[in-house]
Tab-separated table of C-alpha atoms and ligand atoms in Angstrom:
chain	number	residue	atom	x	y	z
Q	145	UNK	CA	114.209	-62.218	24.388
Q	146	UNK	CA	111.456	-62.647	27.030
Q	147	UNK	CA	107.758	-62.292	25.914
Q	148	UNK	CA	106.456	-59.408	26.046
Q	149	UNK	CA	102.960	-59.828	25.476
Q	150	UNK	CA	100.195	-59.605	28.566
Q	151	UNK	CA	98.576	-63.011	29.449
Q	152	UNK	CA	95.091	-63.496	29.137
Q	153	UNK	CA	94.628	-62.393	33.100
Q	154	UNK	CA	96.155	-59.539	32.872
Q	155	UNK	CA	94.050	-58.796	29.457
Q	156	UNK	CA	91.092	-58.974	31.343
Q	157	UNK	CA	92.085	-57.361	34.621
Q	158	UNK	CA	93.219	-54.641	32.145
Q	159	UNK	CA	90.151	-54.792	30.619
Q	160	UNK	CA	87.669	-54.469	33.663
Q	161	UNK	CA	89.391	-51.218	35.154
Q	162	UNK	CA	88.769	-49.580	31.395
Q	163	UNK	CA	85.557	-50.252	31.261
Q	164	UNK	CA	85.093	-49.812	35.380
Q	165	UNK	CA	86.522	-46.279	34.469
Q	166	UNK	CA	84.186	-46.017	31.561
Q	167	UNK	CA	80.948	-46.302	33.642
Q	168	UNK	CA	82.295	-44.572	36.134
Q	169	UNK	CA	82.959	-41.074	34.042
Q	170	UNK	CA	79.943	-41.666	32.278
Q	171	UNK	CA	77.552	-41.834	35.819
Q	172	UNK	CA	79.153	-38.336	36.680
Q	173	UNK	CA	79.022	-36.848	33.311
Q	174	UNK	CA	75.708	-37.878	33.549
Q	175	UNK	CA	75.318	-36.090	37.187
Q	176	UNK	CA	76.931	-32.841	35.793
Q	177	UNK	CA	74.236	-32.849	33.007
Q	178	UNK	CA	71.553	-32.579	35.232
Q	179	UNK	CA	71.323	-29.020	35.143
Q	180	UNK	CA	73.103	-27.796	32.211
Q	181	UNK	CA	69.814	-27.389	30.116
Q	182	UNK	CA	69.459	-23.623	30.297
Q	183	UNK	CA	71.919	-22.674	32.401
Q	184	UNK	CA	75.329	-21.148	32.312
Q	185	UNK	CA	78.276	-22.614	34.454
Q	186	UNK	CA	81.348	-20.275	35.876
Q	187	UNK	CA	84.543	-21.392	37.545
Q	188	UNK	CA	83.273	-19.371	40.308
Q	189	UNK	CA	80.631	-17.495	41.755
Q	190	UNK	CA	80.258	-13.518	41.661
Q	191	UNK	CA	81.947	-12.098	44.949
Q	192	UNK	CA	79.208	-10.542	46.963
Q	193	UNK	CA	82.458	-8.709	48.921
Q	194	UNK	CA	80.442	-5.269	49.958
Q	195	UNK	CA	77.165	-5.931	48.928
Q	196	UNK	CA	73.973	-5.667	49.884
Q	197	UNK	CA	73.234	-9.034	51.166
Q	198	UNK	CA	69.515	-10.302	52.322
Q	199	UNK	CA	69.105	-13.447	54.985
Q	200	UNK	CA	71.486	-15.724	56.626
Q	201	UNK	CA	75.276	-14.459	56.330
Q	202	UNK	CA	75.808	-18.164	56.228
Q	203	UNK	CA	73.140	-19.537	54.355
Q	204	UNK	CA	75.276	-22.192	52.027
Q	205	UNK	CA	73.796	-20.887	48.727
Q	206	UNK	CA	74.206	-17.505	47.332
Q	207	UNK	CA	71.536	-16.177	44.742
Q	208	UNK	CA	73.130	-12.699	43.061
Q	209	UNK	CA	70.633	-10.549	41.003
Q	210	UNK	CA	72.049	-8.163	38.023
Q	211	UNK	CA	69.318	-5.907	38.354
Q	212	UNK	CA	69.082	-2.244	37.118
Q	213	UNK	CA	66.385	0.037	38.225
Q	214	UNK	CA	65.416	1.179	35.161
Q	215	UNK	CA	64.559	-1.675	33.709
Q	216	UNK	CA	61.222	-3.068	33.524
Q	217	UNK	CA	61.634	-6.699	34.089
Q	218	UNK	CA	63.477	-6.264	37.000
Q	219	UNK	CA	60.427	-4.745	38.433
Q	220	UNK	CA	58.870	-7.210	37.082
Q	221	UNK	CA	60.980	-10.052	38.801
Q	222	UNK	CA	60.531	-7.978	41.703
Q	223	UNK	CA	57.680	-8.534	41.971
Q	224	UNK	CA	57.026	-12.299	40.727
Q	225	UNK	CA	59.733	-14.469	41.221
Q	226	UNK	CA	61.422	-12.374	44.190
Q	227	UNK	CA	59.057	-12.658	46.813
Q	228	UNK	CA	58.519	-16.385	46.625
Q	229	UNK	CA	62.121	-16.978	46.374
Q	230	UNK	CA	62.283	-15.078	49.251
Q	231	UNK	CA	59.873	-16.846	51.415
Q	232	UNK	CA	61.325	-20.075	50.282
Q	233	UNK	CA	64.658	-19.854	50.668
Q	234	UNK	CA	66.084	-17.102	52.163
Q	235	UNK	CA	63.642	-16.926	55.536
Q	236	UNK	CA	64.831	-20.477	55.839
Q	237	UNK	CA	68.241	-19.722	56.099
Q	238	UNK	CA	69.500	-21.615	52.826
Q	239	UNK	CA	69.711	-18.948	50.295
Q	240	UNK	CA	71.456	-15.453	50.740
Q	241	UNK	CA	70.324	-12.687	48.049
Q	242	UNK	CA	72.532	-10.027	46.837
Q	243	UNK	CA	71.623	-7.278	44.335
Q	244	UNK	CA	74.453	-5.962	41.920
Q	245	UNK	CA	73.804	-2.999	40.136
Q	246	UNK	CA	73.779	-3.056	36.192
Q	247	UNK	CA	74.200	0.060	34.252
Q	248	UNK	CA	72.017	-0.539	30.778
Q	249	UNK	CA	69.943	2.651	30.793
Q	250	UNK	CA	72.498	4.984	31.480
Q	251	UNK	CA	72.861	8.224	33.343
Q	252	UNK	CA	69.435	7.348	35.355
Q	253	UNK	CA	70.641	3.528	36.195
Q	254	UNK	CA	74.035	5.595	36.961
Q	255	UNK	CA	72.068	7.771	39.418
Q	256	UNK	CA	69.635	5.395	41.005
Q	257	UNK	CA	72.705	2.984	41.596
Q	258	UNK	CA	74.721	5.962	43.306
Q	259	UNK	CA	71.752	6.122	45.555
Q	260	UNK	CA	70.983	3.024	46.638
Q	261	UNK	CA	75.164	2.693	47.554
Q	262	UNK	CA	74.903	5.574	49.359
Q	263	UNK	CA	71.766	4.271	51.482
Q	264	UNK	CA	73.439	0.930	51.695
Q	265	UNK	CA	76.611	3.088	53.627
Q	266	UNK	CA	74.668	5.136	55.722
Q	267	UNK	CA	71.977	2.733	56.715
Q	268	UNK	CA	72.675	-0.795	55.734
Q	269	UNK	CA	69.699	-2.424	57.017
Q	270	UNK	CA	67.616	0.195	55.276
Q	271	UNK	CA	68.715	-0.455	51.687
Q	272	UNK	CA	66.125	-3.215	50.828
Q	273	UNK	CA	63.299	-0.503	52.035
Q	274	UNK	CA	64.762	1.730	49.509
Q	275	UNK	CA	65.456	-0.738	46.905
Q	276	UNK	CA	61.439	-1.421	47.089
Q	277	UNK	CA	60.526	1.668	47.297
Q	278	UNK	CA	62.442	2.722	44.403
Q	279	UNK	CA	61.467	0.112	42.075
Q	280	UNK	CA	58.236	1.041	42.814
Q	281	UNK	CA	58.425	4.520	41.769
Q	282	UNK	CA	59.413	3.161	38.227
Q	283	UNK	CA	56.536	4.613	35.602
Q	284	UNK	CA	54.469	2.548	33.521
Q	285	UNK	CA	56.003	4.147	30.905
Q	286	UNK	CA	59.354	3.209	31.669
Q	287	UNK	CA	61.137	5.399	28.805
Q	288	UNK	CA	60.175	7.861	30.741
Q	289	UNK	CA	62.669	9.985	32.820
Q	290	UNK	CA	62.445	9.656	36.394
Q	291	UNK	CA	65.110	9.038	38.437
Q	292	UNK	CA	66.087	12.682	39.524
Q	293	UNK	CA	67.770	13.555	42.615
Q	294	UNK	CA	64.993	15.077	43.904
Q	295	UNK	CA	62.997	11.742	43.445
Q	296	UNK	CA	65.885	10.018	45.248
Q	297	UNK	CA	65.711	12.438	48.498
Q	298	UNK	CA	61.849	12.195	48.317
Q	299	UNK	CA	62.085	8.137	48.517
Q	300	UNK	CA	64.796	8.274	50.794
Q	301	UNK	CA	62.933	10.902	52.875
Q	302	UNK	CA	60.281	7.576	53.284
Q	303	UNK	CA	63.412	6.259	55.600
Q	304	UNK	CA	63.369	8.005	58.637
Q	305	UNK	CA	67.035	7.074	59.012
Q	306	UNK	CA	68.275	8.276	56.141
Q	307	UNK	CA	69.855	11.765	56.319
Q	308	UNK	CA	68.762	13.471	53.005
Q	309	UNK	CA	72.129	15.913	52.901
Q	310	UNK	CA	74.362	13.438	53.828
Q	311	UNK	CA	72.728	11.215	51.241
Q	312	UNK	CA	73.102	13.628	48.304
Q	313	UNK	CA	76.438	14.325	49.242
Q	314	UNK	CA	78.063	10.992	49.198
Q	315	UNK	CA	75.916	10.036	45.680
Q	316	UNK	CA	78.481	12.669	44.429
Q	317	UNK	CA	81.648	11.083	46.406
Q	318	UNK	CA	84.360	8.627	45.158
Q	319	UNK	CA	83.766	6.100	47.665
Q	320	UNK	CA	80.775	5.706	46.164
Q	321	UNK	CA	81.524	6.100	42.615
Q	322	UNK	CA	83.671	3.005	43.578
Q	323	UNK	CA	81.529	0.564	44.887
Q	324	UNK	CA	79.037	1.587	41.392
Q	325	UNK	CA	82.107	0.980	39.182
Q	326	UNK	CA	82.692	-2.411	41.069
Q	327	UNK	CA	79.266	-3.459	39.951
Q	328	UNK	CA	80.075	-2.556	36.523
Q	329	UNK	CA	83.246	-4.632	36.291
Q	330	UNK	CA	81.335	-7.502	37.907
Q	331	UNK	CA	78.734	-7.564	35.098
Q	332	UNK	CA	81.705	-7.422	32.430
Q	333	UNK	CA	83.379	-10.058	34.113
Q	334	UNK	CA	80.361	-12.224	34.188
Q	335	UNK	CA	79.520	-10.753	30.599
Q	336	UNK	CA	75.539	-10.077	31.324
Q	337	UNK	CA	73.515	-9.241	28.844
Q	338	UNK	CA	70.576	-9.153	29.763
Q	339	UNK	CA	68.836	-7.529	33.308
Q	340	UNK	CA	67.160	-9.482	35.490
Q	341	UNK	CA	70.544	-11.717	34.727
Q	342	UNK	CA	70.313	-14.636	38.230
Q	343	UNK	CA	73.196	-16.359	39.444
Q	344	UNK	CA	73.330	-19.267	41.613
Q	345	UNK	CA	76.678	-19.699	43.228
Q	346	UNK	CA	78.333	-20.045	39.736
Q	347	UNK	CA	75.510	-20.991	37.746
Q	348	UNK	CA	73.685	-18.545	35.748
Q	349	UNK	CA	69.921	-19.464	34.427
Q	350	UNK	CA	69.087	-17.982	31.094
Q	351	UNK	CA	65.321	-17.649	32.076
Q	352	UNK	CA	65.051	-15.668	35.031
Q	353	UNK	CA	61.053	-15.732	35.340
Q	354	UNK	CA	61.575	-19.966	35.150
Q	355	UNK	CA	60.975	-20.415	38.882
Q	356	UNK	CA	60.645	-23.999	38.469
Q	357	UNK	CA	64.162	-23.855	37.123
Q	358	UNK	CA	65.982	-21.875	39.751
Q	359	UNK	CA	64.638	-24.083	42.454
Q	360	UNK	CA	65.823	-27.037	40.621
Q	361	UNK	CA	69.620	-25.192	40.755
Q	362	UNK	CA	69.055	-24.380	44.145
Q	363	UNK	CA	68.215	-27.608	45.669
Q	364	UNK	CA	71.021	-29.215	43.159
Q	365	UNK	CA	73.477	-26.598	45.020
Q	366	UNK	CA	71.749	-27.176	48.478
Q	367	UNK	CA	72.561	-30.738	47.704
Q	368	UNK	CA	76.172	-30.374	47.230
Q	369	UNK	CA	77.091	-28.459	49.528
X	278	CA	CA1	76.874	-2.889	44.661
């Protein structure tokens, strides 16, 4: 019978790659952590297939807001976080911004979302106007019922390319219907909870309003890219 057993070399050649392997893993793992602290990672990234998209078509890093214009913080992130984010990173060609509709306050999310498809179709270089505008219409007292039809034609009306019949008309078509229920199956897909819900490529931060936090992601993704 021939001896089996490893000689002292190969021990120790055996030995180095383990622990070679060891540090190795634990450097990356230790990468990867960087920016797990309050944030969510996905396999992938939300498609942004047919929606409204601000900036560079080819800006490497794609922000995705789950907005809904009923709700109050996403005024509110509107009009904080969004503008600097804005000036930051999507005038400079590395970020991309696109807005995905959620549905949480019901038939008047429902019927400000049908809008702001159907100004996205007829005009698509108009919808951020309207997606302003609209946000800005939202009351103080945000319980409040507001978004009408009529107060969608008198926003859109602001838009002198916007055709107000032709507007009204496709918020009651399928095609538009459509591109509001493929919102809604993005937000179940990416199981938000919450509105202003951000996504960075795949990563989702749990505090929207942390600024500090979604540059951090950003630059991390700018990085890797
Ligand atoms: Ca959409």
């Amino acid at each position: 019978m021939k001896d089996k057993k490893k000689s002292p070399i190969q021990l120790m050649v055996i030995l180095t790659i383990v622990l070679i392997v060891l540090i190795v893993s634990l450097v990356v793992l230790n990468n990867k952590k960087e920016n797990t602290e309050g944030v969510q990672t996905f396999d992938q990234a939300p498609s942004i297939e047919g929606q409204p998209t601000l900036g560079d078509s080819d800006a490497p890093v794609t922000v995705v807001e789950f907005g809904d214009f009923k709700c109050p913080s996403c005024k509110a992130w509107g009009e904080s976080v969004y503008p600097q984010l804005v000036k930051d990173y999507v005038d400079t060609g590395k970020v991309k911004f696109s807005f995905i509709n959620v549905l949480f306050h019901g038939e008047e999310s429902e019927r400000a979302s049908l809008a702001a498809e159907a100004v996205y179709q007829q005009s698509p270089e108009d919808y951020w106007t309207f997606h302003k505008a609209l946000f800005s219409e939202q009351p103080e007292d945000h319980s409040a019922e507001w978004v009408t039809i009529d107060k969608m034609l008198e926003v859109a009306e602001t838009i002198p390319t916007i055709d107000g019949n032709q507007l009204e008309s496709s918020m009651q078509s399928e095609e538009i219907a459509e591109k509001v229920q493929r919102d809604a199956a993005l937000v179940e897909e990416f199981n938000v909870e919450l509105t202003p819900t951000i996504m960075i490529n795949n990563k989702m931060v749990e505090d929207p309003f942390d600024y500090e936090k979604i540059k951090s992601v950003i630059e991390e993704a700018l990085e890797e890219n």
